Short mmCIF file of C-alpha atoms in Angstrom, two decimals:
data_model
loop_
_atom_site.label_atom_id
_atom_site.label_comp_id
_atom_site.label_asym_id
_atom_site.label_seq_id
_atom_site.Cartn_x
_atom_site.Cartn_y
_atom_site.Cartn_z
CA MET A 2 11.81 185.30 187.84
CA LEU A 3 15.00 183.90 189.32
CA PRO A 4 18.07 185.50 187.72
CA ILE A 5 20.39 183.50 185.48
CA ASP A 6 24.13 183.74 186.12
CA PHE A 7 25.47 183.79 182.56
CA GLN A 8 29.06 184.23 183.67
CA ALA A 9 28.81 181.05 185.72
CA ARG A 10 27.36 179.21 182.71
CA ARG A 11 30.25 180.31 180.55
CA LYS A 12 32.77 179.18 183.16
CA ARG A 13 31.12 175.76 183.34
CA VAL A 14 31.35 175.40 179.56
CA ALA A 15 35.04 176.33 179.67
CA GLN A 16 35.67 173.80 182.41
CA HIS A 17 33.79 171.03 180.59
CA ALA A 18 35.69 171.78 177.37
CA ARG A 19 38.92 171.25 179.33
CA GLU A 20 37.59 168.02 180.85
CA LEU A 21 36.78 166.69 177.37
CA GLY A 22 40.24 167.62 176.06
CA PHE A 23 39.29 170.65 173.96
CA ASP A 24 41.05 174.01 173.80
CA ALA A 25 37.80 175.78 172.93
CA TYR A 26 34.13 175.30 172.15
CA LEU A 27 32.73 177.11 169.11
CA GLY A 28 28.94 176.94 169.35
CA THR A 29 26.80 177.96 166.40
CA ARG A 30 23.46 176.44 167.41
CA GLN A 31 20.78 178.93 168.30
CA GLY A 32 20.12 177.06 171.53
CA ALA A 33 23.76 177.48 172.60
CA LEU A 34 23.75 181.18 171.68
CA HIS A 35 20.60 181.75 173.71
CA TYR A 36 21.88 179.68 176.63
CA LEU A 37 25.10 181.68 176.93
CA SER A 38 23.95 185.18 175.89
CA GLY A 39 20.43 185.77 177.20
CA ALA A 40 19.61 187.57 173.93
CA PHE A 41 17.38 186.42 171.08
CA MET A 42 19.82 185.64 168.25
CA PRO A 43 17.96 184.51 165.11
CA TRP A 44 20.72 185.28 162.60
CA ARG A 45 24.05 183.58 161.89
CA GLY A 46 26.37 183.70 164.83
CA ALA A 47 28.72 181.83 167.12
CA VAL A 48 29.87 181.78 170.71
CA LEU A 49 33.54 181.05 171.36
CA VAL A 50 34.42 179.76 174.81
CA THR A 51 38.10 179.01 175.37
CA ALA A 52 39.27 176.40 177.84
CA SER A 53 40.99 179.22 179.75
CA GLY A 54 37.57 180.81 180.40
CA HIS A 55 37.24 183.62 177.83
CA CYS A 56 33.82 183.96 176.17
CA GLU A 57 32.95 186.08 173.15
CA PHE A 58 30.30 186.17 170.44
CA ILE A 59 30.54 186.47 166.66
CA TYR A 60 27.37 187.82 165.07
CA TRP A 61 25.91 189.37 161.94
CA ALA A 62 26.50 193.13 161.97
CA MET A 63 22.93 194.08 161.04
CA ASP A 64 21.53 192.80 164.35
CA ALA A 65 24.54 193.20 166.63
CA ALA A 66 23.54 196.50 168.28
CA ARG A 67 20.29 195.03 169.59
CA VAL A 68 22.02 191.87 170.83
CA ARG A 69 24.62 193.92 172.73
CA ALA A 70 21.84 195.94 174.36
CA GLU A 71 19.65 192.97 175.28
CA GLY A 72 22.28 190.35 176.12
CA HIS A 73 24.28 189.90 179.31
CA ASP A 74 27.89 191.20 179.39
CA MET A 75 28.52 190.26 175.78
CA ASP A 76 31.77 190.79 173.91
CA VAL A 77 30.48 190.85 170.31
CA HIS A 78 32.56 190.81 167.11
CA GLU A 79 30.63 191.65 163.94
CA PHE A 80 30.81 190.26 160.40
CA GLU A 81 29.17 191.29 157.14
CA PHE A 82 28.27 189.45 153.93
CA ALA A 83 29.68 185.89 153.96
CA ASP A 84 32.67 186.68 156.17
CA PHE A 85 31.53 184.50 159.07
CA PRO A 86 34.28 181.81 158.70
CA GLN A 87 36.97 184.43 158.17
CA LEU A 88 36.04 186.21 161.41
CA ILE A 89 35.99 182.90 163.28
CA ARG A 90 39.49 182.16 161.97
CA GLN A 91 40.70 185.59 163.09
CA ARG A 92 39.28 185.13 166.59
CA LEU A 93 40.79 181.65 166.94
CA GLU A 94 44.16 183.02 165.84
CA HIS A 95 43.79 185.90 168.30
CA HIS A 96 43.46 183.40 171.14
CA GLY A 97 46.43 181.31 169.93
CA LEU A 98 44.21 178.47 168.75
CA ALA A 99 45.36 178.17 165.12
CA GLN A 100 46.69 174.73 166.04
CA GLY A 101 44.24 174.00 168.83
CA LYS A 102 41.62 171.31 169.28
CA VAL A 103 38.26 173.01 168.79
CA ALA A 104 34.81 171.55 169.51
CA LEU A 105 32.20 172.44 166.89
CA ASP A 106 28.43 172.10 166.65
CA LEU A 107 28.33 169.53 163.85
CA ALA A 108 25.76 166.80 164.59
CA HIS A 109 23.77 164.90 167.15
CA GLN A 110 24.61 161.27 166.49
CA GLY A 111 21.52 159.26 165.59
CA ALA A 112 19.21 162.28 165.30
CA ALA A 113 17.37 162.77 162.02
CA GLN A 114 16.67 166.45 162.63
CA ILE A 115 19.40 169.09 162.58
CA ALA A 116 19.39 171.52 165.47
CA PRO A 117 19.04 175.09 164.14
CA GLY A 118 22.46 176.65 163.66
CA MET A 119 24.67 173.59 163.25
CA LEU A 120 27.83 174.49 161.31
CA THR A 121 27.31 174.12 157.56
CA ALA A 122 29.54 172.05 155.30
CA ALA A 123 30.71 175.19 153.49
CA GLU A 124 31.67 176.83 156.79
CA PHE A 125 33.48 173.70 157.97
CA PHE A 126 35.50 173.39 154.75
CA SER A 127 36.32 177.09 154.84
CA LEU A 128 37.57 176.91 158.43
CA SER A 129 39.55 173.74 157.76
CA GLY A 130 41.18 175.35 154.74
CA GLN A 131 42.07 178.55 156.58
CA LEU A 132 43.37 176.75 159.69
CA PRO A 133 44.93 173.52 158.36
CA LYS A 134 46.76 172.78 161.62
CA ALA A 135 43.70 173.13 163.84
CA ARG A 136 41.87 169.99 164.94
CA PHE A 137 38.13 170.42 164.51
CA GLU A 138 35.84 167.79 166.04
CA ASN A 139 32.17 167.34 166.77
CA GLY A 140 31.66 168.86 170.21
CA VAL A 141 27.93 169.21 170.80
CA ASP A 142 28.25 167.44 174.15
CA VAL A 143 30.49 170.20 175.52
CA ILE A 144 27.36 172.24 176.15
CA ASP A 145 24.66 169.56 175.87
CA ASP A 146 26.01 167.74 178.93
CA LEU A 147 25.45 170.96 180.89
CA MET A 148 22.07 171.85 179.37
CA LEU A 149 20.75 168.34 180.09
CA ILE A 150 19.99 169.01 183.77
CA LYS A 151 18.00 172.16 184.49
CA ASP A 152 18.52 174.47 187.45
CA ALA A 153 15.78 176.28 189.37
CA ALA A 154 15.83 179.37 187.12
CA GLU A 155 15.42 177.23 184.00
CA ILE A 156 12.62 175.14 185.49
CA GLU A 157 10.78 178.32 186.45
CA ARG A 158 10.94 179.56 182.86
CA LEU A 159 9.92 176.19 181.43
CA ARG A 160 6.94 176.10 183.80
CA HIS A 161 5.92 179.56 182.62
CA ALA A 162 6.20 178.53 178.96
CA ALA A 163 4.08 175.43 179.69
CA GLU A 164 1.44 177.55 181.44
CA VAL A 165 1.21 179.72 178.35
CA SER A 166 0.79 176.68 176.11
CA ASP A 167 -1.94 175.42 178.47
CA TYR A 168 -3.83 178.66 177.87
CA GLY A 169 -3.19 178.54 174.14
CA PHE A 170 -4.48 174.97 173.88
CA GLU A 171 -7.57 175.87 175.89
CA GLN A 172 -8.35 178.82 173.62
CA GLY A 173 -7.67 176.74 170.52
CA MET A 174 -9.94 173.94 171.68
CA ASN A 175 -12.70 176.44 172.47
CA ALA A 176 -12.52 177.61 168.86
CA VAL A 177 -12.76 174.12 167.33
CA ARG A 178 -16.10 173.63 165.62
CA ALA A 179 -17.40 172.22 162.36
CA GLY A 180 -16.73 174.71 159.58
CA ALA A 181 -13.88 176.57 161.25
CA THR A 182 -10.65 176.31 159.27
CA GLU A 183 -7.33 175.05 160.55
CA ASN A 184 -5.89 178.51 159.95
CA GLU A 185 -8.60 180.14 162.05
CA ILE A 186 -7.80 177.86 164.97
CA ALA A 187 -4.07 178.52 164.58
CA GLY A 188 -4.78 182.25 164.62
CA GLU A 189 -6.75 181.97 167.86
CA ILE A 190 -3.88 180.03 169.44
CA GLU A 191 -1.27 182.52 168.25
CA ARG A 192 -3.31 185.41 169.62
CA ALA A 193 -3.72 183.66 172.96
CA ILE A 194 -0.06 182.78 173.52
CA ARG A 195 1.10 186.24 172.45
CA ARG A 196 -1.28 187.83 174.93
CA ARG A 197 0.34 185.69 177.64
CA GLY A 198 3.88 186.68 176.71
CA SER A 199 5.15 184.34 174.00
CA THR A 200 7.61 186.17 171.77
CA TRP A 201 8.13 183.62 169.01
CA SER A 202 6.52 180.41 167.74
CA TRP A 203 9.84 178.69 167.33
CA ALA A 204 9.12 175.58 165.25
CA VAL A 205 10.47 175.17 161.72
CA THR A 206 7.08 173.68 160.83
CA GLY A 207 5.46 177.09 160.52
CA GLY A 208 4.87 177.94 164.17
CA THR A 209 1.47 176.80 165.43
CA GLU A 210 0.30 173.61 163.72
CA VAL A 211 -3.32 172.58 163.30
CA GLY A 212 -4.40 169.50 161.35
CA ALA A 213 -7.84 167.94 160.97
CA GLY A 214 -9.39 164.81 159.51
CA GLU A 215 -7.33 163.02 156.89
CA ARG A 216 -4.50 165.51 157.48
CA THR A 217 -3.96 163.96 160.94
CA GLY A 218 -3.50 160.50 159.46
CA PHE A 219 -0.54 160.79 157.12
CA LEU A 220 1.67 157.74 157.69
CA ARG A 221 4.44 158.76 160.14
CA GLY A 222 3.08 162.29 159.63
CA VAL A 223 4.52 164.43 162.41
CA THR A 224 3.77 167.74 160.69
CA GLN A 225 0.49 169.49 159.94
CA GLN A 226 0.98 173.12 159.03
CA ALA A 227 -2.37 174.89 159.23
CA THR A 228 -4.33 175.30 155.98
CA ASP A 229 -7.71 176.65 154.92
CA ARG A 230 -9.26 173.19 155.22
CA PRO A 231 -12.55 173.39 157.17
CA ILE A 232 -12.89 171.12 160.19
CA GLY A 233 -15.64 168.52 159.90
CA ARG A 234 -17.54 166.44 162.39
CA ASP A 235 -16.46 162.99 163.58
CA GLU A 236 -12.78 163.58 163.01
CA PHE A 237 -9.51 164.12 164.84
CA VAL A 238 -7.96 167.56 165.24
CA ILE A 239 -4.34 168.03 166.35
CA LEU A 240 -3.21 171.29 167.97
CA ASP A 241 0.57 171.75 168.25
CA LEU A 242 1.91 174.84 170.05
CA HIS A 243 5.46 176.24 170.24
CA PRO A 244 5.62 179.29 172.53
CA LEU A 245 8.91 180.88 173.60
CA LEU A 246 9.26 182.88 176.84
CA ASP A 247 12.53 184.41 177.96
CA LEU A 248 14.26 182.13 175.42
CA TYR A 249 12.78 178.94 176.95
CA MET A 250 10.46 176.74 174.94
CA ALA A 251 7.27 174.81 175.42
CA ASP A 252 6.38 172.07 172.97
CA THR A 253 2.76 171.06 173.43
CA ALA A 254 0.69 168.90 171.09
CA LEU A 255 -2.59 167.26 172.03
CA PRO A 256 -5.42 165.68 170.01
CA ILE A 257 -9.10 166.52 170.00
CA PHE A 258 -11.95 164.43 168.64
CA LEU A 259 -14.98 166.38 167.42
CA GLY A 260 -18.08 164.20 167.41
CA ARG A 261 -18.35 160.43 167.84
CA PRO A 262 -15.49 158.08 166.85
CA THR A 263 -16.12 154.89 164.91
CA GLY A 264 -15.14 151.57 166.45
CA ALA A 265 -11.83 151.59 164.59
CA GLN A 266 -11.10 155.16 165.68
CA ALA A 267 -11.98 154.28 169.28
CA ALA A 268 -9.50 151.37 169.14
CA LEU A 269 -6.86 153.76 167.85
CA ILE A 270 -7.59 156.13 170.75
CA ASP A 271 -7.33 153.29 173.28
CA CYS A 272 -3.90 152.31 171.96
CA TRP A 273 -2.61 155.88 171.95
CA GLU A 274 -3.84 156.68 175.45
CA GLU A 275 -2.36 153.46 176.86
CA THR A 276 0.97 154.26 175.23
CA VAL A 277 0.92 157.78 176.67
CA GLN A 278 0.34 156.49 180.20
CA THR A 279 3.01 153.82 179.72
CA MET A 280 5.56 156.45 178.73
CA LEU A 281 4.65 158.76 181.62
CA THR A 282 5.12 155.86 184.02
CA ALA A 283 8.32 154.66 182.35
CA LEU A 284 10.30 157.85 182.95
CA THR A 285 11.71 156.87 186.34
CA PRO A 286 15.20 157.95 187.46
CA GLY A 287 17.94 155.46 186.67
CA ARG A 288 16.13 153.78 183.78
CA ALA A 289 17.81 153.82 180.38
CA ILE A 290 16.04 156.13 177.93
CA ALA A 291 16.21 153.35 175.31
CA ASP A 292 14.31 151.06 177.70
CA CYS A 293 11.56 153.67 178.03
CA ALA A 294 11.22 153.70 174.24
CA ARG A 295 10.97 149.88 174.17
CA ARG A 296 8.05 150.01 176.59
CA GLY A 297 6.15 152.41 174.35
CA ILE A 298 6.81 150.32 171.24
CA ALA A 299 5.57 147.23 173.09
CA VAL A 300 2.15 148.85 173.60
CA PHE A 301 1.86 149.63 169.88
CA GLU A 302 2.73 145.99 169.18
CA LYS A 303 0.19 144.71 171.73
CA HIS A 304 -2.56 146.58 169.88
CA GLY A 305 -1.34 145.41 166.46
CA LEU A 306 -0.57 149.01 165.46
CA ALA A 307 3.24 149.05 165.47
CA GLU A 308 3.41 150.01 161.79
CA PHE A 309 1.47 153.20 162.57
CA GLY A 310 3.17 154.19 165.82
CA LEU A 311 6.51 155.98 165.76
CA PRO A 312 9.50 154.61 167.74
CA LEU A 313 10.24 158.22 168.74
CA PHE A 314 8.96 159.38 172.12
CA GLY A 315 10.24 162.90 172.53
CA HIS A 316 13.29 165.03 173.10
CA GLY A 317 14.94 167.46 175.47
CA LEU A 318 13.53 170.92 176.06
CA GLY A 319 15.14 174.19 177.10
CA THR A 320 16.59 176.90 174.89
CA CYS A 321 16.47 174.28 172.14
CA ALA A 322 14.12 171.41 171.30
CA ARG A 323 16.65 169.52 169.15
CA THR A 324 18.74 168.38 172.06
CA ARG A 325 19.26 165.46 174.40
CA PRO A 326 17.77 163.34 175.69
CA PHE A 327 16.36 161.94 172.46
CA ILE A 328 13.81 159.36 173.62
CA ASN A 329 14.44 156.55 171.17
CA LEU A 330 16.22 153.19 170.96
CA ARG A 331 19.56 154.78 170.08
CA SER A 332 19.81 156.97 173.17
CA HIS A 333 22.71 156.41 175.56
CA ASP A 334 21.24 158.66 178.27
CA GLU A 335 19.36 157.52 181.34
CA VAL A 336 16.43 159.19 183.05
CA THR A 337 17.86 161.70 185.53
CA PRO A 338 16.19 164.12 187.96
CA GLY A 339 16.35 167.66 186.61
CA MET A 340 15.80 166.72 182.98
CA VAL A 341 12.95 168.45 181.17
CA VAL A 342 11.61 166.65 178.11
CA ALA A 343 8.84 167.07 175.60
CA LEU A 344 7.41 163.56 175.97
CA GLY A 345 6.03 162.37 172.65
CA THR A 346 3.60 159.71 171.48
CA HIS A 347 2.75 159.50 167.78
CA LEU A 348 0.13 157.27 166.14
CA TYR A 349 -1.02 157.98 162.59
CA ARG A 350 -3.23 155.62 160.58
CA PRO A 351 -4.20 156.66 157.05
CA GLY A 352 -7.95 156.55 156.52
CA LEU A 353 -8.75 156.80 160.24
CA GLY A 354 -6.73 159.75 161.53
CA GLY A 355 -4.00 160.26 164.04
CA MET A 356 -2.92 161.61 167.39
CA ARG A 357 0.21 163.39 168.59
CA LEU A 358 1.46 164.07 172.09
CA GLU A 359 4.22 166.57 172.85
CA TYR A 360 4.04 167.12 176.58
CA PRO A 361 6.55 169.02 178.73
CA VAL A 362 7.50 167.07 181.83
CA LEU A 363 10.12 167.56 184.53
CA ILE A 364 11.90 164.47 185.79
CA GLY A 365 11.64 164.53 189.57
CA GLU A 366 13.07 162.16 192.16
CA HIS A 367 10.19 159.72 191.62
CA GLY A 368 9.44 160.16 187.93
CA ALA A 369 7.75 162.41 185.39
CA GLU A 370 6.02 165.53 186.69
CA PRO A 371 3.87 167.23 184.03
CA LEU A 372 4.48 170.94 183.60
CA LEU A 373 1.03 171.24 182.00
CA ARG A 374 -2.31 171.15 183.78
CA THR A 375 -4.00 169.94 180.55
CA GLU A 376 -4.40 166.17 180.70
CA ALA A 377 -2.45 163.93 178.34
CA ARG A 378 -5.44 162.34 176.63
CA VAL A 379 -7.74 162.75 173.65
CA HIS A 380 -9.96 165.75 174.39
CA ARG A 381 -13.50 165.04 173.12
CA LEU A 382 -15.95 167.63 171.92
CA PRO A 383 -19.62 166.82 171.23
#
């Protein structure tokens, strides 16, 4: 694969921090740690990038030796027990930033979900108490602005992750049959993506999700952790995969229908598939993300199913899946070539079932280019 220049990334973060008026960026999100280190960092940690260009990492001592060995030119300072804020304070003081303006990973405005690793309230209060003259502000955009547009090395990795999820979905669908349990299908998917190189099923929802029948139709029900429920005939099945390859994520969810849908279920499918195609077409460069979301909502309304369709149509994808652009009415981003998003379409009707799309696409010069070869439709099994 194309190499990643981590030093260049760190310099760009330092420069952008300066442009935004910060003396330093203190990133605690896992996606930021991965983006700037090249090492898998599942435990509590931070990356400190000063506006002058210095970059160092603060990480839990029990995993620090591995991170040093597997990361790229990392200056790592270790903490034990609950001494994370104290070590951050010491490092800020070391760099003369006790009275500086420091960007923190605090929140994505308008996002319901918290990106893994955001600074906790206890950590924020501890830092504020220890450094009363420092100015701490929400600074997620210091790095999000840079992660928004992917370079060739990132796109290569995201394509690879999508190829693995293609294979995992194929193997999962081949295992779907009446009597098989959701857990069995999830196990087949996990086995398949691991064989193709996935190192972690990254989602907080329990990794690979599989839901069938009534479990696909919970109102606004975006989560179906796999259970021992047997799959039956004439029902929806949702497969939702989360492989990770070289720290880059795929987020792939597609529905299956096993058997023959009723008239009401067929109408639900028609609405969902039209919304999916509308969203794929809507993602054209220069268009406001919020306008794309309006177009999807309009299709739900046209079919009289707005109360069952979610006004949420996906999110950014890279070393994190809780990152811009958030495809909803509150987004201030516009569709830009080089973005990679997990395009979403959610329709869940209690009593009938539901469908979920999470579909990695690259925004090219002329619009959305799927990174998957699997079609964005309901996959029917006899």
